[in-house]
Coordinates of C-alpha atoms in Angstrom, one line a residue:
M1 CA 25.5 -3.6 -14.3
T2 CA 23.6 -0.9 -16.2
G3 CA 20.0 0.0 -16.5
V4 CA 17.7 2.8 -17.7
F5 CA 14.3 4.3 -16.8
S6 CA 11.6 4.2 -19.4
E7 CA 10.1 7.5 -20.6
W8 CA 7.5 9.1 -18.3
Y9 CA 3.9 8.1 -18.9
K10 CA 0.9 9.8 -17.4
L11 CA -2.7 9.1 -16.2
P12 CA -5.3 11.8 -15.8
M13 CA -5.6 12.1 -12.0
S14 CA -6.7 15.0 -9.8
L15 CA -5.4 15.4 -6.3
S16 CA -8.9 15.0 -4.9
E17 CA -8.9 11.4 -6.4
L18 CA -5.3 10.5 -5.4
C19 CA -2.6 12.3 -3.4
I20 CA 0.5 10.1 -3.4
N21 CA 2.3 12.4 -1.0
T22 CA -0.3 11.5 1.6
T23 CA -1.3 8.0 0.6
L24 CA 2.2 6.6 0.3
R25 CA 3.4 7.9 3.8
C26 CA 0.4 7.5 6.0
G27 CA 1.3 4.1 7.5
Q28 CA -0.2 1.7 4.9
S29 CA 2.9 0.6 2.9
F30 CA 6.4 0.9 4.2
R31 CA 8.5 0.4 1.1
W32 CA 8.0 3.6 -0.9
Q33 CA 11.1 5.8 -0.9
K34 CA 10.9 9.5 -1.5
I35 CA 13.7 10.9 -3.8
P36 CA 13.8 14.6 -2.7
E37 CA 15.9 15.9 -5.6
S38 CA 13.4 14.8 -8.2
E39 CA 10.2 14.6 -6.0
E40 CA 9.7 11.0 -7.0
W41 CA 8.4 8.0 -5.1
R42 CA 10.0 4.7 -5.9
C43 CA 9.1 1.1 -5.0
V44 CA 9.4 -2.4 -6.4
L45 CA 6.0 -3.9 -7.3
Y46 CA 5.8 -7.4 -8.9
G47 CA 9.5 -7.5 -9.6
R48 CA 9.7 -4.1 -11.3
L49 CA 10.9 -0.8 -10.0
F50 CA 8.2 1.9 -10.3
S51 CA 8.7 5.6 -10.0
L52 CA 5.8 8.0 -9.4
K53 CA 5.3 11.7 -9.3
Q54 CA 2.3 13.9 -9.5
D55 CA 1.0 17.4 -10.3
S56 CA -2.5 18.8 -10.0
N57 CA -3.9 17.0 -13.0
H58 CA -1.8 13.9 -13.7
L59 CA -0.1 11.0 -12.1
Y60 CA 3.3 10.3 -13.9
Y61 CA 5.0 6.9 -13.8
R62 CA 8.0 5.1 -15.3
T63 CA 9.8 1.8 -14.7
Y64 CA 13.4 0.8 -14.5
S65 CA 14.9 -1.9 -16.7
S66 CA 18.3 -3.6 -16.2
D67 CA 20.0 -6.9 -16.9
A68 CA 19.4 -7.9 -13.3
L69 CA 15.6 -7.9 -13.6
P70 CA 14.1 -11.4 -13.5
T71 CA 12.1 -12.7 -16.4
P72 CA 8.6 -12.9 -14.8
P73 CA 5.5 -14.8 -15.9
S74 CA 3.7 -12.6 -18.5
S75 CA 0.4 -13.0 -16.7
V76 CA 1.7 -11.4 -13.5
L77 CA 4.4 -8.8 -14.1
P78 CA 4.3 -5.8 -16.4
S79 CA 5.9 -5.4 -19.7
R80 CA 7.4 -2.2 -21.0
A81 CA 4.8 0.5 -21.4
T82 CA 3.4 1.4 -24.9
S83 CA 2.4 4.9 -25.8
D84 CA 0.4 6.9 -28.3
T85 CA 3.7 7.3 -30.2
E86 CA 6.6 5.0 -31.1
N87 CA 9.2 7.5 -29.9
N88 CA 11.6 6.5 -27.1
D89 CA 12.9 10.0 -26.6
G90 CA 12.2 10.5 -22.9
K91 CA 9.2 12.7 -23.6
L92 CA 5.8 12.5 -21.9
H93 CA 3.1 10.3 -23.6
T94 CA -0.5 9.7 -22.8
E95 CA -1.2 6.1 -22.0
K96 CA -3.9 4.3 -23.9
P97 CA -6.3 3.3 -21.1
G98 CA -6.5 -0.4 -20.4
D99 CA -4.0 -1.7 -23.0
D100 CA -0.9 -2.1 -20.9
Q101 CA 0.0 -4.2 -17.9
L102 CA 1.8 -1.3 -16.2
V103 CA -1.5 0.6 -16.1
S104 CA -3.3 -2.5 -14.8
I105 CA -0.8 -2.9 -11.9
L106 CA -1.0 0.8 -10.9
K107 CA -4.8 0.8 -11.1
H108 CA -4.9 -2.3 -8.9
Y109 CA -2.3 -1.3 -6.4
L110 CA -3.5 2.3 -6.0
N111 CA -7.1 1.1 -5.9
L112 CA -8.3 3.5 -8.6
S113 CA -11.6 1.7 -9.5
S114 CA -13.6 3.7 -7.0
N115 CA -14.7 7.3 -7.4
L116 CA -13.1 8.8 -4.3
S117 CA -14.9 12.2 -4.5
E118 CA -18.3 10.4 -4.3
L119 CA -17.1 8.4 -1.3
Y120 CA -15.9 11.5 0.4
N121 CA -19.2 13.2 -0.2
Q122 CA -21.0 10.1 1.1
W123 CA -19.0 10.0 4.3
S124 CA -19.2 13.8 4.8
A125 CA -23.0 13.6 4.5
Q126 CA -23.1 11.0 7.2
D127 CA -20.5 12.5 9.5
P128 CA -19.9 16.2 10.3
N129 CA -16.5 15.4 11.8
F130 CA -15.3 13.7 8.7
K131 CA -16.6 16.6 6.6
K132 CA -14.7 19.1 8.7
K133 CA -11.3 17.3 8.4
A134 CA -11.6 15.7 5.0
A135 CA -11.0 19.0 3.0
A136 CA -7.3 18.9 4.1
F137 CA -6.9 15.2 3.4
S138 CA -8.5 14.6 0.1
G139 CA -7.0 11.9 -2.2
V140 CA -6.3 9.3 0.5
R141 CA -6.7 5.9 -1.0
I142 CA -6.5 2.4 0.6
L143 CA -3.7 0.6 -1.2
R144 CA -4.3 -3.0 -2.5
Q145 CA -1.1 -4.5 -1.4
D146 CA 0.2 -8.0 -1.7
P147 CA -1.4 -9.9 1.2
W148 CA 1.9 -11.5 2.4
E149 CA 3.8 -8.2 2.4
A150 CA 0.9 -6.6 4.3
L151 CA 1.0 -9.4 6.8
V152 CA 4.7 -9.2 7.6
S153 CA 4.8 -5.4 7.5
F154 CA 2.0 -5.1 10.1
I155 CA 3.6 -7.8 12.3
C156 CA 6.6 -5.4 12.4
S157 CA 4.2 -2.5 13.3
S158 CA 3.5 -3.9 16.8
N159 CA 4.5 -1.2 19.4
N160 CA 6.4 0.7 16.6
N161 CA 6.3 3.9 14.6
I162 CA 6.2 4.4 10.8
S163 CA 9.9 5.3 10.6
R164 CA 11.2 2.2 12.4
I165 CA 8.7 -0.1 10.6
S166 CA 10.0 1.2 7.3
Q167 CA 13.6 0.5 8.4
M168 CA 12.7 -3.1 9.3
V169 CA 10.8 -3.7 6.1
E170 CA 13.8 -2.4 4.1
K171 CA 16.1 -4.7 6.0
L172 CA 13.9 -7.7 5.2
C173 CA 14.0 -6.8 1.5
I174 CA 17.8 -6.2 1.4
H175 CA 18.7 -9.4 3.2
Y176 CA 16.0 -11.8 1.9
G177 CA 14.3 -10.2 -1.1
P178 CA 15.2 -10.6 -4.8
F179 CA 17.6 -7.9 -6.1
V180 CA 16.1 -5.7 -8.7
A181 CA 18.3 -2.6 -9.3
T182 CA 21.0 -0.3 -8.1
I183 CA 20.5 3.4 -8.9
G184 CA 23.3 5.6 -7.5
E185 CA 23.9 4.5 -3.9
R186 CA 20.3 3.1 -3.5
V187 CA 19.7 -0.6 -3.8
Y188 CA 16.2 -1.9 -4.6
H189 CA 14.9 -5.3 -3.7
D190 CA 11.5 -6.9 -4.0
F191 CA 9.7 -8.2 -0.9
P192 CA 10.8 -11.7 0.2
A193 CA 8.5 -14.7 -0.3
P194 CA 7.3 -16.7 2.7
D195 CA 9.8 -19.5 2.1
A196 CA 12.7 -17.0 2.1
L197 CA 11.9 -16.1 5.7
A198 CA 11.3 -19.7 6.8
G199 CA 15.0 -20.7 7.1
K200 CA 16.4 -22.0 10.4
D201 CA 18.7 -19.0 10.9
V202 CA 16.2 -16.3 10.0
E203 CA 15.0 -15.6 13.6
S204 CA 18.5 -15.2 15.0
K205 CA 19.5 -13.0 12.0
L206 CA 16.5 -10.7 12.4
R207 CA 17.2 -10.4 16.1
S208 CA 20.8 -9.2 15.2
L209 CA 19.2 -6.7 12.8
G210 CA 17.1 -5.2 15.6
F211 CA 13.7 -6.8 15.1
G212 CA 13.5 -7.9 18.8
Y213 CA 10.6 -10.2 19.7
R214 CA 9.1 -9.6 16.2
A215 CA 11.9 -11.8 14.7
K216 CA 10.2 -14.9 16.2
Y217 CA 6.8 -13.9 15.0
I218 CA 8.0 -13.3 11.4
Y219 CA 9.9 -16.6 11.3
Q220 CA 7.1 -18.7 12.8
T221 CA 4.4 -17.0 10.6
A222 CA 6.6 -17.6 7.5
V223 CA 6.9 -21.3 8.4
M224 CA 3.1 -21.6 8.9
V225 CA 2.3 -19.9 5.6
S226 CA 4.9 -21.6 3.5
Q227 CA 4.8 -25.1 5.0
E228 CA 1.5 -25.6 7.0
R229 CA -1.0 -23.8 4.8
E230 CA -2.1 -24.6 1.2
K231 CA -0.5 -22.7 -1.6
G232 CA -2.5 -19.5 -2.2
W233 CA -4.1 -19.6 1.3
L234 CA -3.7 -15.9 1.9
N235 CA -5.1 -15.0 -1.5
D236 CA -8.1 -17.1 -0.8
L237 CA -8.9 -14.9 2.2
C238 CA -9.2 -11.8 -0.1
N239 CA -12.5 -10.1 -0.6
P240 CA -13.8 -11.6 -3.9
E241 CA -14.9 -8.1 -5.0
S242 CA -11.3 -6.9 -4.5
P243 CA -9.1 -10.0 -5.2
A244 CA -5.4 -10.3 -5.5
F245 CA -3.8 -8.9 -8.7
G246 CA -4.6 -11.1 -11.8
I247 CA -7.7 -12.7 -10.2
E248 CA -11.1 -11.9 -11.6
A249 CA -13.5 -10.2 -9.2
K250 CA -16.7 -11.9 -8.1
A251 CA -19.8 -10.9 -6.1
G252 CA -19.4 -10.7 -2.4
D253 CA -21.5 -11.4 0.7
E254 CA -24.2 -9.3 2.2
M255 CA -23.0 -6.6 4.5
K256 CA -23.8 -7.0 8.2
P257 CA -23.2 -4.7 11.2
E258 CA -20.1 -6.7 12.2
G259 CA -19.0 -7.0 8.5
R260 CA -19.4 -9.6 5.8
D261 CA -19.0 -13.3 6.6
G262 CA -15.9 -13.4 4.4
Y263 CA -14.3 -10.6 6.3
R264 CA -15.1 -12.2 9.7
N265 CA -13.6 -15.5 8.5
A266 CA -10.4 -13.9 7.2
H267 CA -10.0 -12.0 10.4
E268 CA -10.3 -15.1 12.5
K269 CA -7.9 -17.1 10.2
L270 CA -5.2 -14.5 10.5
L271 CA -5.5 -14.6 14.3
E272 CA -4.1 -18.2 14.1
L273 CA -0.8 -16.8 13.0
Q274 CA 2.1 -15.8 15.3
G275 CA 2.3 -12.1 16.2
V276 CA -1.2 -11.3 14.8
G277 CA -3.7 -9.7 17.2
P278 CA -7.0 -8.1 16.3
K279 CA -5.5 -4.8 15.2
V280 CA -2.8 -6.4 13.0
S281 CA -5.4 -8.8 11.6
D282 CA -7.7 -5.8 10.7
C283 CA -4.8 -3.9 9.1
V284 CA -4.1 -6.9 6.9
C285 CA -7.8 -7.4 6.0
L286 CA -8.1 -3.8 5.0
M287 CA -4.8 -3.1 3.2
G288 CA -3.9 -6.5 2.0
L289 CA -7.1 -8.5 1.6
G290 CA -9.4 -5.8 0.3
W291 CA -12.0 -5.9 3.1
G292 CA -13.2 -2.3 3.2
E293 CA -15.3 -2.7 6.3
S294 CA -12.2 -3.7 8.4
V295 CA -11.5 -1.0 11.0
P296 CA -8.2 -1.4 12.8
V297 CA -8.6 -0.1 16.4
D298 CA -5.6 0.9 18.5
T299 CA -5.2 3.3 21.4
H300 CA -4.9 6.2 18.8
V301 CA -8.2 5.3 17.2
W302 CA -9.8 4.8 20.6
Q303 CA -8.7 8.3 21.5
I304 CA -10.3 9.6 18.3
A305 CA -13.5 7.7 19.1
Q306 CA -13.6 9.3 22.6
R307 CA -12.6 12.8 21.6
D308 CA -14.6 13.2 18.3
Y309 CA -17.5 10.8 18.8
R310 CA -18.1 10.8 22.5
F311 CA -17.6 7.1 22.6
G312 CA -17.2 5.4 26.0
K313 CA -15.7 6.8 29.1
S314 CA -12.7 9.1 28.7
S315 CA -11.2 7.6 31.9
Q316 CA -10.8 4.2 30.2
K317 CA -7.3 4.1 28.7
T318 CA -7.1 0.5 27.6
L319 CA -8.8 -1.6 25.0
N320 CA -10.4 -5.0 25.5
K321 CA -12.2 -7.2 22.9
A322 CA -15.6 -5.8 23.8
T323 CA -14.5 -2.2 23.4
Y324 CA -12.5 -3.0 20.2
D325 CA -15.6 -4.6 18.6
A326 CA -17.9 -1.8 19.8
V327 CA -15.7 0.9 18.3
A328 CA -15.3 -0.9 15.0
N329 CA -19.1 -1.6 14.7
H330 CA -19.9 2.0 15.5
F331 CA -17.7 3.2 12.6
R332 CA -19.1 0.5 10.3
K333 CA -22.7 1.7 11.1
L334 CA -21.6 5.3 10.6
W335 CA -19.7 4.9 7.3
G336 CA -20.9 1.7 5.7
Q337 CA -19.0 -0.9 3.7
E338 CA -15.9 1.2 3.2
A339 CA -15.7 2.2 6.9
G340 CA -12.0 1.2 7.1
W341 CA -11.2 3.7 4.3
A342 CA -13.0 6.5 6.0
H343 CA -11.3 5.6 9.3
S344 CA -7.9 5.8 7.6
V345 CA -8.6 9.3 6.4
L346 CA -9.3 10.5 10.0
F347 CA -6.3 8.4 11.3
T348 CA -4.1 10.2 8.8
A349 CA -5.5 13.6 9.8
D350 CA -4.4 12.8 13.4
L351 CA -0.8 12.0 12.6
R352 CA 1.8 14.5 13.7
S353 CA 3.6 14.3 10.4
F354 CA 0.6 15.8 8.7
A355 CA 0.0 18.6 11.1
D356 CA 0.9 21.2 8.4
R357 CA -1.8 19.9 6.1
L358 CA -4.4 21.4 8.4
A359 CA -3.5 24.8 7.1
T360 CA -6.1 24.9 4.4
T361 CA -7.9 27.7 2.8
K362 CA -11.5 27.8 1.7
K363 CA -13.2 30.2 -0.7
V364 CA -17.0 30.3 -0.9
D365 CA -18.6 32.1 -3.8
V366 CA -22.4 32.6 -3.8
K367 CA -24.2 33.6 -7.0
V368 CA -27.9 34.6 -6.9
K369 CA -29.8 34.7 -10.3
E370 CA -33.5 35.6 -10.6
E371 CA -35.3 33.7 -13.3
E372 CA -38.9 34.0 -14.4
S373 CA -40.6 32.2 -11.6
E374 CA -37.8 31.3 -9.2
V375 CA -34.5 32.3 -7.8
K376 CA -31.4 30.2 -8.6
I377 CA -28.7 30.1 -5.8
E378 CA -25.4 28.6 -6.7
T379 CA -22.8 28.0 -4.0
E380 CA -19.3 27.2 -5.1
V381 CA -16.7 26.0 -2.5
K382 CA -13.0 25.7 -3.4
T383 CA -10.6 24.2 -0.9
A384 CA -6.8 24.5 -1.3
V385 CA -4.1 22.6 0.6
A386 CA -0.5 23.5 1.2
L387 CA 1.6 21.1 -0.9
T388 CA 4.8 21.0 -2.8
A389 CA 4.1 20.8 -6.6
P390 CA 6.4 18.2 -8.1
K391 CA 8.8 19.2 -10.8
V392 CA 8.1 17.6 -14.1
E393 CA 11.4 17.0 -16.0
A394 CA 9.9 16.4 -19.4
E395 CA 8.5 18.0 -22.5
V396 CA 5.4 17.3 -24.6
K397 CA 4.9 17.8 -28.3
N398 CA 1.4 19.3 -27.9
E399 CA 2.0 23.0 -27.4
Q400 CA -1.0 23.6 -25.2
E401 CA -0.1 20.7 -23.0
K402 CA 3.5 21.8 -23.0
D403 CA 2.6 25.1 -21.5
I404 CA 0.7 23.5 -18.7
V405 CA 3.5 21.1 -17.8
K406 CA 6.2 23.8 -18.0
G407 CA 4.1 26.0 -15.8
T408 CA 3.9 23.3 -13.2
A409 CA 7.6 22.5 -13.5
S410 CA 8.6 26.2 -13.0
K411 CA 6.9 26.5 -9.6
K412 CA 9.3 26.3 -6.7
R413 CA 8.6 26.6 -3.0
K414 CA 9.7 30.3 -2.7
A415 CA 6.7 31.3 -0.7
P416 CA 3.6 29.6 0.8
A417 CA 1.3 31.1 -1.8
E418 CA 3.2 29.3 -4.6
S419 CA 2.8 25.9 -3.0
I420 CA -1.0 26.0 -2.7
I421 CA -2.6 23.3 -4.8
H422 CA -6.3 23.0 -5.5
A423 CA -7.6 20.0 -3.5
G424 CA -11.4 20.2 -3.6
H425 CA -14.2 21.8 -5.6
T426 CA -17.9 21.5 -4.9
T427 CA -20.9 23.3 -6.4
E428 CA -24.4 23.3 -4.9
T429 CA -27.4 24.7 -6.8
R430 CA -30.7 25.5 -5.1
R431 CA -33.9 26.9 -6.6
T432 CA -36.4 28.8 -4.6
S433 CA -39.8 30.0 -5.6
K434 CA -40.1 33.8 -5.8
R435 CA -43.4 33.5 -4.0
L436 CA -41.8 31.7 -1.0
R437 CA -39.1 34.3 -0.7
R438 CA -41.5 37.3 -0.2

């Protein structure tokens, strides 16, 4: 069975607004596969195989088409991308904003509606610790995943690490998810629907695949969602301001110290399911249901709260409900309605797999200019992070753009200096009266 990737399309996107090398591997989604030879990330979304890569200025994407792809409802799944030109020659094209479903899916899934630089500035102004660590971890976005996939994935996360969770989720897709494509030796499946995991032999099969006690939780939860809850029950728990894909956004509730009423309701409803405790419920609320104030608290986050925020007694090593709520409410008070997002940035900064990202460089340039009645002081701060620049295997017709793309493609990791990518740029201007400076 044959298939082919579409040409590469691109969206203007700086690393400070989105860094896929961080966002896709920081413990939110467990299905993205890194293709080292081409620096691509691949995953099946809504029945279509997407491939992403990035440089300093653009996010590149393409999709795979084959005879095996299902024919989806036009209102849900993407059609083939359209471009500024009619050529199908494998060259880069600039996407017309808002006129293609592929763009809509990416903007929804990657949660691109918010200005992330503004959010980072807001959190940094409120929290010196966030400001200190955020420079090395710019571009971390909270993904807007399918609620069912987020639910099952985080049931798998109980007492587990990212690598093993990813293996479990891949097994679920391979054994129970719809087949989408085979590329080389890699097979790609979509995530299985609830009824696909509600069969009588599912629990025993998952145990044989190494899921342990989680096999029972996955099976029982699948039965509850597919047979004991109304259709669309999970989607109805979504934040109306950040609904499931294809549903129109509506105004939400008033924010409270413990979170909005809709968030508290969703959190409690999820706790009724098998294998869902407070932390798993909050992970699903944040990364599947769109509740930005949801703050998942585990022992790792508890340690961050103790170490960086002098929260509680350092001798206390376990979490109870009172401590859990107190930590989450503290962060909601500190960071506001998107507290879960800010918390995820600090959680990522504490992961061992990102220890190299702390090697950042900062350049501060201060310019003083005397004007007629005042002195203008301009402070420019540029932050750079050690990253590998992805190779762009394409050409563009526009000569100026062509030079930029080729320049990025030619960079290889020969020395640390060549892998530095601009990650943050802020400018502050102050004006002082000459009389006050005397």
